[in-house]
PDB file of C-alpha atoms in Angstrom:
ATOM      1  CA  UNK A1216     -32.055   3.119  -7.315  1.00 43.00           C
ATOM      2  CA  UNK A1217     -29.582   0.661  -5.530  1.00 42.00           C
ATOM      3  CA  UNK A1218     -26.068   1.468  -4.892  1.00 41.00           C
ATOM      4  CA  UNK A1219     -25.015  -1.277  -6.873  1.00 40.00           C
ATOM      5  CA  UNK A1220     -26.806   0.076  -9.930  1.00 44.00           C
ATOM      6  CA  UNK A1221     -25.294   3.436  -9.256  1.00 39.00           C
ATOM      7  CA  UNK A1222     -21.639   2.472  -8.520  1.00 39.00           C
ATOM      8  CA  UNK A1223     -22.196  -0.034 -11.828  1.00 41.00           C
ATOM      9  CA  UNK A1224     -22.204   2.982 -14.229  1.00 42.00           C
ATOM     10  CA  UNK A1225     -18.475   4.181 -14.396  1.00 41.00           C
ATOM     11  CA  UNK A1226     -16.556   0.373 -12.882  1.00 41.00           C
ATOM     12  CA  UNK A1227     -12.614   0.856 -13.790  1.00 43.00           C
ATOM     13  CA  UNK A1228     -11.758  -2.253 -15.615  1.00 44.00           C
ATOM     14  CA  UNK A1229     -10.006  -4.668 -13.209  1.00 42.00           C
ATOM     15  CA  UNK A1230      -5.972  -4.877 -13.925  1.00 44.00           C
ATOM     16  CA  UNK A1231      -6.179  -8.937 -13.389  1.00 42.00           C
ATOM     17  CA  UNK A1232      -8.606 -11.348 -15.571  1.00 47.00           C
ATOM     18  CA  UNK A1233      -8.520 -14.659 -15.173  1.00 47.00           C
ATOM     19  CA  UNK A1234     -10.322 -16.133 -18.495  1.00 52.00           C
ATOM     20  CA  UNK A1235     -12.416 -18.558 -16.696  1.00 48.00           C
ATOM     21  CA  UNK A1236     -15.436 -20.927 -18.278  1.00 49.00           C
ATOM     22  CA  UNK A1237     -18.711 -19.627 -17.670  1.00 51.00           C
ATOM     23  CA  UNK A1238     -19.883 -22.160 -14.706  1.00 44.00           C
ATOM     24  CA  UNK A1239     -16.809 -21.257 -12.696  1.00 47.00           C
ATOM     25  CA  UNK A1240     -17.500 -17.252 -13.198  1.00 54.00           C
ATOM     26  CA  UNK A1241     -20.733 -17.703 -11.703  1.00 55.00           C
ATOM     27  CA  UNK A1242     -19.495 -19.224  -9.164  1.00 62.00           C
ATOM     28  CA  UNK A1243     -17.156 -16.313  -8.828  1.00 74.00           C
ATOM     29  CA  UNK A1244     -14.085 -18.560  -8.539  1.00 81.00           C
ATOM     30  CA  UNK A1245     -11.624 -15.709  -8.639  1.00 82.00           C
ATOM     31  CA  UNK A1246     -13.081 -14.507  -5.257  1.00 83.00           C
ATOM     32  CA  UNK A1247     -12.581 -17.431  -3.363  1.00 87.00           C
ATOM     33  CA  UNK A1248      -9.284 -19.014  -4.779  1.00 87.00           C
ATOM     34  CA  UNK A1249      -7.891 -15.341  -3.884  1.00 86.00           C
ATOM     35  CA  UNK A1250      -9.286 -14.673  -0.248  1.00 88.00           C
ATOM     36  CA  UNK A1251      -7.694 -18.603   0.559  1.00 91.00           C
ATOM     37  CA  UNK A1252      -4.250 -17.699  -0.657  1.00 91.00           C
ATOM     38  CA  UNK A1253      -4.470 -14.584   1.040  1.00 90.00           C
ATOM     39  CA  UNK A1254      -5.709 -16.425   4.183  1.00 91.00           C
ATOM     40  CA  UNK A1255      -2.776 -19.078   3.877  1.00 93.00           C
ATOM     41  CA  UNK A1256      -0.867 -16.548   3.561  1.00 91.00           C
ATOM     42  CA  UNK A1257      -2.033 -14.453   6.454  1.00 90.00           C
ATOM     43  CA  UNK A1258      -2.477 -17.346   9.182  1.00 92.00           C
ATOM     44  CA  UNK A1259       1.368 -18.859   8.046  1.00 90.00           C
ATOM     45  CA  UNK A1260       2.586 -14.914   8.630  1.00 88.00           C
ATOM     46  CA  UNK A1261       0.079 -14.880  11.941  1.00 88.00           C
ATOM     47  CA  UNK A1262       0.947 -18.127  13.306  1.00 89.00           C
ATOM     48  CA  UNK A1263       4.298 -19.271  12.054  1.00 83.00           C
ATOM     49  CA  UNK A1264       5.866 -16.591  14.572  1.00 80.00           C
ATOM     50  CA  UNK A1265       4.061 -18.721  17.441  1.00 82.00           C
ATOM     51  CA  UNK A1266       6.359 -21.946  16.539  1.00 83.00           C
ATOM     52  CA  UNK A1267       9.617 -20.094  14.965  1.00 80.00           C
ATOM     53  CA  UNK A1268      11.094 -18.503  18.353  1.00 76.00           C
ATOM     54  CA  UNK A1269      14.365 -18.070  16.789  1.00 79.00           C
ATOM     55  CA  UNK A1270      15.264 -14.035  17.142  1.00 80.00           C
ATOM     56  CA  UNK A1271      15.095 -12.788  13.418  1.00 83.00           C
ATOM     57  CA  UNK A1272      18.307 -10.607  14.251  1.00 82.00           C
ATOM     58  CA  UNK A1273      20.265 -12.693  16.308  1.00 85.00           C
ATOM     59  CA  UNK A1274      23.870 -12.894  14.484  1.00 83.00           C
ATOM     60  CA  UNK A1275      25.780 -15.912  14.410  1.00 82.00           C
ATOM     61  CA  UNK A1276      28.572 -15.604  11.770  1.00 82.00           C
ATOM     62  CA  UNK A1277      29.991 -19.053  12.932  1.00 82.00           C
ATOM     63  CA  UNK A1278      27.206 -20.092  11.401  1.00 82.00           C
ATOM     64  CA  UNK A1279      26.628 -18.013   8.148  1.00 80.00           C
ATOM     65  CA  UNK A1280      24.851 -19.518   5.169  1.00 81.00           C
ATOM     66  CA  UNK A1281      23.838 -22.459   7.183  1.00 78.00           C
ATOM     67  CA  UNK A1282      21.590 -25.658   5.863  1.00 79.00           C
ATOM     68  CA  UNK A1283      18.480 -26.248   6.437  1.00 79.00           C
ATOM     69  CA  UNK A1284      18.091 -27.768   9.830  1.00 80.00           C
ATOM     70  CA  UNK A1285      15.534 -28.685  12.621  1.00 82.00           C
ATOM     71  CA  UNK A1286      16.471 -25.686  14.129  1.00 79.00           C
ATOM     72  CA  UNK A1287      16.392 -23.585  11.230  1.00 80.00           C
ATOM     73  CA  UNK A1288      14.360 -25.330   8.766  1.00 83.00           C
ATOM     74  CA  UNK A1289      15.083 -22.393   5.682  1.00 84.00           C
ATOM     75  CA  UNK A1290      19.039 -22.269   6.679  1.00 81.00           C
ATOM     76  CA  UNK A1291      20.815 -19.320   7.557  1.00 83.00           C
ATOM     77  CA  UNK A1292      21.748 -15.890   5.793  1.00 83.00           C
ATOM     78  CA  UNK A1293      25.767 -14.276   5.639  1.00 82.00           C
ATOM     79  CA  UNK A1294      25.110 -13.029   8.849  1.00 84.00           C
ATOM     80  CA  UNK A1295      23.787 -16.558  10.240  1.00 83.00           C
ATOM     81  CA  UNK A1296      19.954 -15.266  11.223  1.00 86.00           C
ATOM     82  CA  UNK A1297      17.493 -17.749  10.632  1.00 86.00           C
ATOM     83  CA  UNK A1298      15.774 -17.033   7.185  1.00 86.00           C
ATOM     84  CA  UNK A1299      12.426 -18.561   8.226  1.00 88.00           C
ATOM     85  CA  UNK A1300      12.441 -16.334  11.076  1.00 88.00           C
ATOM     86  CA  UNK A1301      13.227 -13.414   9.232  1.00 88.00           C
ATOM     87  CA  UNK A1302      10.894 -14.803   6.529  1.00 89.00           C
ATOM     88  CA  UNK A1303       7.765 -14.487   8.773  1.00 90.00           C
ATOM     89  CA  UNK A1304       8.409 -11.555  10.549  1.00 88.00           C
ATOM     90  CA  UNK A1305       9.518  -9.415   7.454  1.00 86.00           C
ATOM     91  CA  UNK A1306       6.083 -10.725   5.533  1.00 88.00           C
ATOM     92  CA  UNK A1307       4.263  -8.996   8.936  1.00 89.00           C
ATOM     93  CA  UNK A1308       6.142  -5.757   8.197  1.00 86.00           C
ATOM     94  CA  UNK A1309       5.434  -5.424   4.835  1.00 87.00           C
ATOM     95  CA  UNK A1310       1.656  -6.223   4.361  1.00 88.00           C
ATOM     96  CA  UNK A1311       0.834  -4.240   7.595  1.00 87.00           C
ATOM     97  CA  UNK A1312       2.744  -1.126   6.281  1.00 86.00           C
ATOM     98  CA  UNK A1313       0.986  -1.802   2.709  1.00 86.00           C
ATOM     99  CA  UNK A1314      -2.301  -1.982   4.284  1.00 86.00           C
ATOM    100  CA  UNK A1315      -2.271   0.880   6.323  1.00 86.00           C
ATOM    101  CA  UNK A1316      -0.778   2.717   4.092  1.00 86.00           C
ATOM    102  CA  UNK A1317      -3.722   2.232   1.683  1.00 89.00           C
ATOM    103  CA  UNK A1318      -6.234   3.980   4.599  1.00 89.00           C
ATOM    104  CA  UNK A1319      -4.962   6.985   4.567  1.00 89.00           C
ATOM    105  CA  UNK A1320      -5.243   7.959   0.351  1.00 90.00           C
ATOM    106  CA  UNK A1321      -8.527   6.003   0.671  1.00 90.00           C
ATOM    107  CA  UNK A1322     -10.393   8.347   2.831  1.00 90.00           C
ATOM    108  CA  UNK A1323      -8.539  11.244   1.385  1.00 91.00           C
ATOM    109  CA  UNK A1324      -9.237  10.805  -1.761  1.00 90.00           C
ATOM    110  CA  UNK A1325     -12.698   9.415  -1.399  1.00 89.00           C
ATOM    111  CA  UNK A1326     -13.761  13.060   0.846  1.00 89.00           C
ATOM    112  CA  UNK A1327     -11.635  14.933  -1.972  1.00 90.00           C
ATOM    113  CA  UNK A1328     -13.258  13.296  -4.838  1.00 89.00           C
ATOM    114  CA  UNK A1329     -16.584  13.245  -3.331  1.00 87.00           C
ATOM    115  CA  UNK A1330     -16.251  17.101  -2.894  1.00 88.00           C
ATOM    116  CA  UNK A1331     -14.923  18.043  -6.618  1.00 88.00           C
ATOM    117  CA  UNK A1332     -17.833  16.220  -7.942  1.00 86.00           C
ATOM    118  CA  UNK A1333     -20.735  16.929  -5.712  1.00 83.00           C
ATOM    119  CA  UNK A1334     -19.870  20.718  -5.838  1.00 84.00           C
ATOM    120  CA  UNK A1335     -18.188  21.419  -9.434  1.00 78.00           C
ATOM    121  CA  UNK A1336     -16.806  24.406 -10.566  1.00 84.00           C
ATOM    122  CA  UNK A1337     -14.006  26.396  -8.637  1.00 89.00           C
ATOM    123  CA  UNK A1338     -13.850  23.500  -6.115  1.00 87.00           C
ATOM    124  CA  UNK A1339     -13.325  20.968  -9.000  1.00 86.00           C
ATOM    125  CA  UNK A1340     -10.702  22.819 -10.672  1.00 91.00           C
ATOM    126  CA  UNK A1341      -8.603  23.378  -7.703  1.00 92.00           C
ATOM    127  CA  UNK A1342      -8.907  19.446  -6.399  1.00 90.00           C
ATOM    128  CA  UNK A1343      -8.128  18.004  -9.970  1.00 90.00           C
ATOM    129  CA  UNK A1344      -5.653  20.787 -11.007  1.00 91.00           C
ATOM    130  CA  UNK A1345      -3.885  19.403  -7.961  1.00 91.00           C
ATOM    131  CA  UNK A1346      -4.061  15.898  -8.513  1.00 90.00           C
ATOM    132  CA  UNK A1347      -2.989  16.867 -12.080  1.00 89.00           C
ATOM    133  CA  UNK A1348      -0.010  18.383 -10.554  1.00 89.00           C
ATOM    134  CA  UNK A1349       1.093  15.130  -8.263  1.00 87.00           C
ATOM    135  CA  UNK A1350       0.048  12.689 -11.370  1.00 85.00           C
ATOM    136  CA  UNK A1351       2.302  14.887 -13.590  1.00 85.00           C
ATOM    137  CA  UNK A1352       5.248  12.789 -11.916  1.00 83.00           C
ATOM    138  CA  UNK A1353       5.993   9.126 -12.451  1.00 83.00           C
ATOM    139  CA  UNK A1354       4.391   7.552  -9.162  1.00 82.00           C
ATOM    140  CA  UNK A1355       8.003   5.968  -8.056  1.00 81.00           C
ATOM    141  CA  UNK A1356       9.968   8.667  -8.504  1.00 83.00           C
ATOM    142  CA  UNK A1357       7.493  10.755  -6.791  1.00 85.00           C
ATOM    143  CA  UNK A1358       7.205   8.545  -3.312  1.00 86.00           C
ATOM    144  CA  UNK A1359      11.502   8.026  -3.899  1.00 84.00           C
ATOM    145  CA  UNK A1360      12.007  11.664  -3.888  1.00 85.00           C
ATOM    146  CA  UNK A1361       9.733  11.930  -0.671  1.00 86.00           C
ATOM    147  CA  UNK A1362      11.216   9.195   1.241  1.00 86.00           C
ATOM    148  CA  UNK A1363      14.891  10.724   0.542  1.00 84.00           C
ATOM    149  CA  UNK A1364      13.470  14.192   1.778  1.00 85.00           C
ATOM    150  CA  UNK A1365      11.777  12.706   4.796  1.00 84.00           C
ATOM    151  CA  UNK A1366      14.172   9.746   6.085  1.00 79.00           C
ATOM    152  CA  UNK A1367      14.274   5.976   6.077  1.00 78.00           C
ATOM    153  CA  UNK A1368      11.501   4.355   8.020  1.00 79.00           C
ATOM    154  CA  UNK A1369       7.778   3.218   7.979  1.00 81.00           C
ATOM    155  CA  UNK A1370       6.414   7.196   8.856  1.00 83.00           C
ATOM    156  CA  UNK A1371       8.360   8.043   5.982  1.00 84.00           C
ATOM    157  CA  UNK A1372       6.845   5.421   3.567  1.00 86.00           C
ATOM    158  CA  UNK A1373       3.286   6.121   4.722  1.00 85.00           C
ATOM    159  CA  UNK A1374       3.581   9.937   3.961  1.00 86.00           C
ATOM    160  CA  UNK A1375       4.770   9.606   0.817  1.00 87.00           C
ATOM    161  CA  UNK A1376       2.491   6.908  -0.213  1.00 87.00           C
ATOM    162  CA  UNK A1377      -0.698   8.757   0.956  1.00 86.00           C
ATOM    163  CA  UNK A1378       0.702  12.301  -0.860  1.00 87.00           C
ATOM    164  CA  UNK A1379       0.794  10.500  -4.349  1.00 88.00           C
ATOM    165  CA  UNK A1380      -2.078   7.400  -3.562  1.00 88.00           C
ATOM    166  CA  UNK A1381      -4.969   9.925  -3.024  1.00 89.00           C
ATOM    167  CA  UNK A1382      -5.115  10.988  -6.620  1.00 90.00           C
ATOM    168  CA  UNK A1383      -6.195   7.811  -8.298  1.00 89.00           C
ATOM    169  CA  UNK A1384      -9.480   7.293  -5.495  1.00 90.00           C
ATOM    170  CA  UNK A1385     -10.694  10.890  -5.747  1.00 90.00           C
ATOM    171  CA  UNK A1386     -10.609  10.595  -9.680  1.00 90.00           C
ATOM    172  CA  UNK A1387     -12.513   7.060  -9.122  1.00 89.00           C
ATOM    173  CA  UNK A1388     -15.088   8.825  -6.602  1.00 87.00           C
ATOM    174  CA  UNK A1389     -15.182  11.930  -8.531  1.00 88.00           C
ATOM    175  CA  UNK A1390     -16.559  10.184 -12.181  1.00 86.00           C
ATOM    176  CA  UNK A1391     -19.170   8.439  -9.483  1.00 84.00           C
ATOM    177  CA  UNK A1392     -20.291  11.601  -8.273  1.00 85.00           C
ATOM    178  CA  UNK A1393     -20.899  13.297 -11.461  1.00 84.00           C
ATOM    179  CA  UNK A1394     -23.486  10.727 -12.427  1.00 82.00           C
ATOM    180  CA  UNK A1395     -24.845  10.711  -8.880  1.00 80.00           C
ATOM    181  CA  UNK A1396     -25.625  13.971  -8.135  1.00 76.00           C
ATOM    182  CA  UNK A1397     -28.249  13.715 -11.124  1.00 75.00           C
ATOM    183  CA  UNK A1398     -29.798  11.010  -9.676  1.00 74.00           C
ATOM    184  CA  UNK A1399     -33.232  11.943  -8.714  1.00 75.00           C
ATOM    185  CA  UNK A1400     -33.273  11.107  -4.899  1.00 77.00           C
ATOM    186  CA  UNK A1401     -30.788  13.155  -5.025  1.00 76.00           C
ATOM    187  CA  UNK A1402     -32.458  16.229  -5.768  1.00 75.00           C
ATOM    188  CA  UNK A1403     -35.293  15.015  -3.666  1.00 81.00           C
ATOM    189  CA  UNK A1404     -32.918  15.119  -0.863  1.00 74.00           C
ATOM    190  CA  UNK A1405     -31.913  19.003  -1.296  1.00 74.00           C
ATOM    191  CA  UNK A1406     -35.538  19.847  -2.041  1.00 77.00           C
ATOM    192  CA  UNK A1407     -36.421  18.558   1.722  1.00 77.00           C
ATOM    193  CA  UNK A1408     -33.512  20.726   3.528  1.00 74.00           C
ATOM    194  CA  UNK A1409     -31.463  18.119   4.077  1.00 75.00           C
ATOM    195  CA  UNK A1410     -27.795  19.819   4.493  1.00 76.00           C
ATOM    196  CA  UNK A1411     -24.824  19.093   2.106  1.00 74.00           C
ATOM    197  CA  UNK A1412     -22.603  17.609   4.812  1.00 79.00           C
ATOM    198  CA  UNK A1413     -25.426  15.069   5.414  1.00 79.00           C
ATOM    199  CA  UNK A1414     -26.349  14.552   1.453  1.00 78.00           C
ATOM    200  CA  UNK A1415     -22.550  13.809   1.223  1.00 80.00           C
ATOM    201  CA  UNK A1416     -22.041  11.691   4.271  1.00 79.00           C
ATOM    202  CA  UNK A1417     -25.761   9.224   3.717  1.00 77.00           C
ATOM    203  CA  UNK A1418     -26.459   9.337   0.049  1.00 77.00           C
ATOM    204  CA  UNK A1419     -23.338  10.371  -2.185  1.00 80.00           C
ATOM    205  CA  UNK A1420     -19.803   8.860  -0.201  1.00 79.00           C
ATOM    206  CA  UNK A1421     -21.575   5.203   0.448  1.00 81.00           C
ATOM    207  CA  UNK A1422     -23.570   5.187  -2.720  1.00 78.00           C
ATOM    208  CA  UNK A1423     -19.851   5.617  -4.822  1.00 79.00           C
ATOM    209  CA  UNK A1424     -16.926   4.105  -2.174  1.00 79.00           C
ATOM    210  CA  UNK A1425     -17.190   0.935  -3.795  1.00 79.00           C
ATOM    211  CA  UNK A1426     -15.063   1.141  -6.781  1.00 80.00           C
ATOM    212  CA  UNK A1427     -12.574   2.971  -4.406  1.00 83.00           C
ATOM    213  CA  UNK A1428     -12.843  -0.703  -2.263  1.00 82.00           C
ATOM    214  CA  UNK A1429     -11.760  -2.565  -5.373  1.00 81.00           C
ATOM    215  CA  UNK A1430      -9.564  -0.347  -6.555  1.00 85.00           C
ATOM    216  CA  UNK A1431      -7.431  -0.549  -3.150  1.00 84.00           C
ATOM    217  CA  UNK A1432      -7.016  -4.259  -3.785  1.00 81.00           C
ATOM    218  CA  UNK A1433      -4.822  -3.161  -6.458  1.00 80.00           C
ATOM    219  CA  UNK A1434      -3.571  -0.270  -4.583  1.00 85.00           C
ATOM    220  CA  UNK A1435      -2.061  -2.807  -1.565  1.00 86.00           C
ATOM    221  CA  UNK A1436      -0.179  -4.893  -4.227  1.00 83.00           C
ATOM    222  CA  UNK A1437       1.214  -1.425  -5.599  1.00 85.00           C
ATOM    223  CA  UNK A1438       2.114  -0.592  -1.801  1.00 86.00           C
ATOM    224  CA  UNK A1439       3.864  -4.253  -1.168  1.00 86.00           C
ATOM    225  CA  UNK A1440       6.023  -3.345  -4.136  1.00 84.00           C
ATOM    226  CA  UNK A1441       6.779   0.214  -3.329  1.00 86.00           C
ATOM    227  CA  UNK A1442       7.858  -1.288   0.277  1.00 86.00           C
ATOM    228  CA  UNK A1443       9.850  -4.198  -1.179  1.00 86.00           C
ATOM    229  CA  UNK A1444      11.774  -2.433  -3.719  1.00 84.00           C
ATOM    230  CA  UNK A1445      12.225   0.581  -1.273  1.00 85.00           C
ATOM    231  CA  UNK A1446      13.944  -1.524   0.883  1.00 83.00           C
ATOM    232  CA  UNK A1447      15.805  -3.112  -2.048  1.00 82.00           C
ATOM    233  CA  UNK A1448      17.285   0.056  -2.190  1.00 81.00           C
ATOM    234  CA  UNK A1449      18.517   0.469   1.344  1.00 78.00           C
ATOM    235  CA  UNK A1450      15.398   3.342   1.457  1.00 81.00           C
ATOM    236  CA  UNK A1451      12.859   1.389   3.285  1.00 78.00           C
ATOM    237  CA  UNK A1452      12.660  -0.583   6.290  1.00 81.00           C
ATOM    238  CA  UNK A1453      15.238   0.415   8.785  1.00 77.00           C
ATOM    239  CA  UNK A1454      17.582  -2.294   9.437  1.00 78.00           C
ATOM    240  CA  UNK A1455      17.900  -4.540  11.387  1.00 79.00           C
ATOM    241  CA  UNK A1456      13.967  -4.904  11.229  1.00 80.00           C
ATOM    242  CA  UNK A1457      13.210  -7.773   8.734  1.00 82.00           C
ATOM    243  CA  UNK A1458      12.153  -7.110   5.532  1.00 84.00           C
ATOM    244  CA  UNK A1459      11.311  -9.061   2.381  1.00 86.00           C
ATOM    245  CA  UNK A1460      13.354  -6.091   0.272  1.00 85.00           C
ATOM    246  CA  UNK A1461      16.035  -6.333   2.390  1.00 83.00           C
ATOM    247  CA  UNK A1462      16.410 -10.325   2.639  1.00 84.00           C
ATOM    248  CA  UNK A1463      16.228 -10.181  -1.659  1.00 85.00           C
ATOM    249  CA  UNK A1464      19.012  -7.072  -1.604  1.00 83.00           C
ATOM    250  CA  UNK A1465      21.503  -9.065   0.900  1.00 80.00           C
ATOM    251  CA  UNK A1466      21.173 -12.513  -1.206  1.00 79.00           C
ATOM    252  CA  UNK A1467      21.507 -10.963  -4.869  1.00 80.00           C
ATOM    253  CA  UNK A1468      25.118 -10.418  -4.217  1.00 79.00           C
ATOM    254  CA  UNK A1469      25.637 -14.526  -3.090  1.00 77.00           C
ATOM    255  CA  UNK A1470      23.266 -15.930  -5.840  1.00 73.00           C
ATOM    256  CA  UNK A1471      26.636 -16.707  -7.588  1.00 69.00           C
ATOM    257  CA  UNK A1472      27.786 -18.984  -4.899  1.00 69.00           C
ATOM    258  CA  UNK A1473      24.298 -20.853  -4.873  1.00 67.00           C
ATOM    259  CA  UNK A1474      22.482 -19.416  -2.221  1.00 72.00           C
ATOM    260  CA  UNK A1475      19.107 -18.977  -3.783  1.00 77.00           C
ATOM    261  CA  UNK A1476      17.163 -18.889  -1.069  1.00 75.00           C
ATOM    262  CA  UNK A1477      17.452 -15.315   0.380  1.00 79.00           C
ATOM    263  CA  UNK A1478      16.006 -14.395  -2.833  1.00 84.00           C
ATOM    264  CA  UNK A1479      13.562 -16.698  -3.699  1.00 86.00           C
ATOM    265  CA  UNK A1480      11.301 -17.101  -0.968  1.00 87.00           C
ATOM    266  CA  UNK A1481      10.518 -13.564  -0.136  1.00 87.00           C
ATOM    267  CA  UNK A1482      10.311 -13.056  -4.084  1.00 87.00           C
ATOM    268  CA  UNK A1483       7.664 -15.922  -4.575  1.00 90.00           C
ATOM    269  CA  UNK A1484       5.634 -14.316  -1.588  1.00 89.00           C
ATOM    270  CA  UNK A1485       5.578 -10.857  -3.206  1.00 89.00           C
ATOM    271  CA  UNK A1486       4.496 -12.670  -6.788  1.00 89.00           C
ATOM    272  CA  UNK A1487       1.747 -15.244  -4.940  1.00 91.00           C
ATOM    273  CA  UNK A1488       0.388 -12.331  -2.430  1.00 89.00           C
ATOM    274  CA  UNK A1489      -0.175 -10.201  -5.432  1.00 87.00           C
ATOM    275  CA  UNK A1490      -1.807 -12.559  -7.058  1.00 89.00           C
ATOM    276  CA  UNK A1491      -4.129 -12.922  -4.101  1.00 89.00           C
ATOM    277  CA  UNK A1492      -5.155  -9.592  -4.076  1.00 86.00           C
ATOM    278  CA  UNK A1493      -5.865  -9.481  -7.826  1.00 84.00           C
ATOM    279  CA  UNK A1494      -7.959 -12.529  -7.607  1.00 85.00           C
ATOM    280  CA  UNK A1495      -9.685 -10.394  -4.689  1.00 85.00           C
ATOM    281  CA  UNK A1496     -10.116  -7.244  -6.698  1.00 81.00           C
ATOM    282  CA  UNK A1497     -11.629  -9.208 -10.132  1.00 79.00           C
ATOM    283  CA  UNK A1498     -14.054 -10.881  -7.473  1.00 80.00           C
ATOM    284  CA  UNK A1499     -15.372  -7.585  -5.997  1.00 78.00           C
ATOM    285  CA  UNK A1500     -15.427  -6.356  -9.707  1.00 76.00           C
ATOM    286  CA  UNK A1501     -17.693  -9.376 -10.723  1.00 72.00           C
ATOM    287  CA  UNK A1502     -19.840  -8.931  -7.229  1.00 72.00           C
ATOM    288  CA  UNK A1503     -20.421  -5.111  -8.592  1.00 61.00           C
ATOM    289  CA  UNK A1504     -20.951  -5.322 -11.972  1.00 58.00           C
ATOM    290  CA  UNK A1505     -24.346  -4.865 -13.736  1.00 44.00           C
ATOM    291  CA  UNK A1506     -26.513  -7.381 -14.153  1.00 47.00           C
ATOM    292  CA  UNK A1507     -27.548  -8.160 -17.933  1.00 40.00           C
TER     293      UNK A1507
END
């Protein structure tokens, strides 16, 4: 049995559809359209650094709330730093610390899901009693309470994101496992002496990481906002590090005086890189899905 057949049976239902006519879906639109946004996005956040050499933190208050110019094309914020500067650099920031922070609760989750399903019994009440326990608390309040404990800064963030994150992949890996570990080459494999580390690591964990895979694409848009509106708070991103949370939090206070931009742009970015990544997630989803 393939492991597309096998990682078919329990799918999650993706969080984004795009209703799309029937020629396009088999084209898997959604795919593509999201992996080129996310590669604009990616190669402006890459590149853009290479031409923008103004210093994101350089202060020039002789300057504040400057217009757009040759010399800094997106203006200037209150403290006069170049917001295209501190545009690219904070977009860098973010998605790396979203990404990264999706590794971590990935693997975790996948070995700790992997484990309460293959094995059962005492070792599956203990792994999903616990991830009862951590679900039992409202996922931002949870990861807010942990940053406060633990400090301000990017360790701080990916900690508290990879004690809470785990819980949904293990679940995901867990419902694979339990209709795995029926599977018949499955049994053929203990009947030959192959050990359970081994069963786990060639047959059961790459026969059921898939749906983990997809579900991280949703998991890295969850991250983005956790960063963004940690950093919203003044609990994120250490200043003066750029930061697309911190660039909306200092330009609410001047939208009265007209000065949209502070917000807007890093705002848009969040909204079009999360639709990227949904895009991404429905086009795994139709990749994986069982063919009728």
């Amino acid at each position: 049995m393939s492991a597309e057949s096998l990682t078919s049976k329990t799918a999650p239902q993706a969080r984004f559809t795009m209703p799309l006519p029937a020629f396009l879906r088999r084209h898997n639109l959604q795919l593509w359209v999201g992996l080129a946004i996310m590669g604009l996005i990616v190669a402006v956040l890459a590149i853009g650094p290479l031409f923008v050499t103004a210093d994101p933190n350089r202060q020039d208050l002789l300057n504040a709330f400057g217009p757009s110019s040759l010399a800094h094309p997106m203006g200037t914020d209150q403290l006069g730093r170049d917001i295209l500067s501190r545009f690219l650099n904070g977009g860098r920031v973010d998605l790396m610390v979203a990404v990264i922070a999706v590794i971590v609760p990935f693997i975790l989750g996948t070995v700790l899901g992997a484990l309460a399903g293959y094995f059962g019994r005492w070792v599956d009440v203990v792994i999903m009693r616990l991830a009862d326990i951590v679900s039992a608390f409202p996922f931002y309040v949870l990861v807010i309470v942990l940053v406060f404990v633990m400090g301000n800064g990017m360790a701080s963030i990916f900690v508290a994101i990879s004690l809470v994150s785990w819980v949904a992949y293990a679940r995901i890996v867990r419902g694979e496992v339990l209709v795995l570990r029926e599977e018949e080459f499955i049994s053929a494999c203990r009947a030959s002496g192959l050990s359970t580390p081994r069963i786990l690591a060639r047959h059961v964990i790459p026969n059921t990481v898939s749906q983990g895979i997809i579900y991280g694409m949703s998991d890295i848009v969850l991250n983005i906002g956790v960063v963004v509106t940690l950093s919203f708070f003044g609990m994120g991103i250490v200043p003066p590090t750029a930061d697309w949370g911190q660039m909306m939090n200092d330009g609410q206070q001047y939208m009265g005086t007209g000065n949209y931009g502070l917000i807007l742009w890093p705002g848009f970015a969040v909204v079009l890189v999360s639709l990227a990544l949904a895009l991404i997630g429905d086009g795994l989803t139709n990749i994986l899905k069982p063919k009728r």
